[in-house]
Amino acid sequence: MKQLSKQAREVEDILAFARIWAPFGGVPEDETFVKFGMRPWRFIERLWHILSEKPCDRAEVDQLLQAYPPTAMAVTGPDPDAPTTSDDHTRPGCAP
């Protein structure tokens, strides 16, 4: 059986964790830090980066989009001056 690299394992772990928590509105804030050592905004940023590079199911993306909207905070980090209007919620696409 082929062993995954550390980075590939992290990608799979993030996707699995996001999928598990999506029906409950997303991962609790403290869980992203405990499991991955990252703040929620970084987890969301990483998740959408992963999804932009992987083939994915549209229904799954829609569910993840509801639980983890890619807001300005997810892109820029915890900047209190970053705009967060409904226009900032763009629909991410899947990798071709």
Short mmCIF file of C-alpha atoms in Angstrom, two decimals:
data_model
loop_
_atom_site.label_atom_id
_atom_site.label_comp_id
_atom_site.label_asym_id
_atom_site.label_seq_id
_atom_site.Cartn_x
_atom_site.Cartn_y
_atom_site.Cartn_z
CA MET A 1 0.00 0.00 0.00
CA LYS A 2 1.37 3.40 -1.03
CA GLN A 3 1.99 5.80 1.84
CA LEU A 4 0.88 9.43 1.47
CA SER A 5 3.32 12.29 1.90
CA LYS A 6 2.87 14.53 4.93
CA GLN A 7 1.30 17.25 2.75
CA ALA A 8 -1.06 14.80 0.99
CA ARG A 9 -2.08 13.38 4.37
CA GLU A 10 -2.82 16.90 5.67
CA VAL A 11 -4.95 17.61 2.58
CA GLU A 12 -6.98 14.44 3.14
CA ASP A 13 -7.28 15.15 6.88
CA ILE A 14 -8.55 18.70 6.27
CA LEU A 15 -11.11 17.50 3.72
CA ALA A 16 -12.32 14.68 5.96
CA PHE A 17 -12.57 16.99 8.99
CA ALA A 18 -14.46 19.64 7.01
CA ARG A 19 -16.86 17.03 5.63
CA ILE A 20 -17.59 15.57 9.08
CA TRP A 21 -18.41 18.97 10.60
CA ALA A 22 -20.20 20.53 7.60
CA PRO A 23 -23.70 19.23 8.52
CA PHE A 24 -23.28 20.92 11.92
CA GLY A 25 -22.42 24.33 10.50
CA GLY A 26 -18.65 23.87 10.44
CA VAL A 27 -15.79 22.94 12.73
CA PRO A 28 -15.87 24.47 16.22
CA GLU A 29 -13.25 27.20 16.52
CA ASP A 30 -11.09 25.43 19.10
CA GLU A 31 -11.06 22.16 17.13
CA THR A 32 -9.18 23.62 14.15
CA PHE A 33 -6.42 24.76 16.48
CA VAL A 34 -6.26 21.49 18.41
CA LYS A 35 -6.28 19.27 15.31
CA PHE A 36 -4.29 21.36 12.82
CA GLY A 37 -2.66 24.17 14.81
CA MET A 38 -4.46 26.84 12.80
CA ARG A 39 -7.12 29.45 13.42
CA PRO A 40 -10.54 29.02 11.78
CA TRP A 41 -9.85 31.66 9.09
CA ARG A 42 -6.68 29.78 8.09
CA PHE A 43 -8.52 26.44 8.06
CA ILE A 44 -11.17 27.90 5.72
CA GLU A 45 -8.52 29.50 3.52
CA ARG A 46 -6.65 26.19 3.31
CA LEU A 47 -9.86 24.23 2.62
CA TRP A 48 -10.81 26.43 -0.36
CA HIS A 49 -7.27 26.34 -1.69
CA ILE A 50 -7.42 22.53 -1.59
CA LEU A 51 -10.84 22.45 -3.26
CA SER A 52 -9.65 24.78 -6.02
CA GLU A 53 -7.01 22.20 -6.96
CA LYS A 54 -8.94 18.94 -6.55
CA PRO A 55 -11.75 17.48 -8.62
CA CYS A 56 -14.87 17.63 -6.48
CA ASP A 57 -18.59 16.99 -6.46
CA ARG A 58 -20.76 20.13 -6.86
CA ALA A 59 -23.20 18.97 -4.14
CA GLU A 60 -20.31 18.56 -1.72
CA VAL A 61 -18.95 22.00 -2.60
CA ASP A 62 -22.39 23.50 -1.98
CA GLN A 63 -22.55 21.89 1.47
CA LEU A 64 -19.02 23.04 2.32
CA LEU A 65 -19.82 26.53 1.02
CA GLN A 66 -22.68 26.84 3.51
CA ALA A 67 -20.54 25.65 6.43
CA TYR A 68 -17.30 27.41 5.45
CA PRO A 69 -18.06 30.53 3.37
CA PRO A 70 -14.88 31.93 1.80
CA THR A 71 -15.25 35.40 3.31
CA ALA A 72 -12.75 38.23 3.20
CA MET A 73 -11.57 37.03 6.61
CA ALA A 74 -10.68 33.64 5.17
CA VAL A 75 -8.63 35.32 2.45
CA THR A 76 -6.93 38.09 4.42
CA GLY A 77 -6.86 36.73 7.95
CA PRO A 78 -8.35 38.33 11.03
CA ASP A 79 -8.38 41.92 9.76
CA PRO A 80 -11.17 43.84 11.51
CA ASP A 81 -11.21 46.40 8.67
CA ALA A 82 -11.75 43.80 5.93
CA PRO A 83 -15.13 44.20 4.23
CA THR A 84 -17.58 41.34 4.73
CA THR A 85 -20.64 42.01 2.63
CA SER A 86 -22.77 39.46 0.84
CA ASP A 87 -20.88 40.41 -2.34
CA ASP A 88 -17.70 38.98 -0.81
CA HIS A 89 -19.16 35.47 -0.76
CA THR A 90 -18.08 34.25 -4.15
CA ARG A 91 -18.84 30.75 -5.24
CA PRO A 92 -15.57 28.86 -5.53
CA GLY A 93 -15.13 26.46 -8.39
CA CYS A 94 -13.71 22.99 -8.51
CA ALA A 95 -10.50 22.18 -10.25
CA PRO A 96 -10.97 21.01 -13.83
#
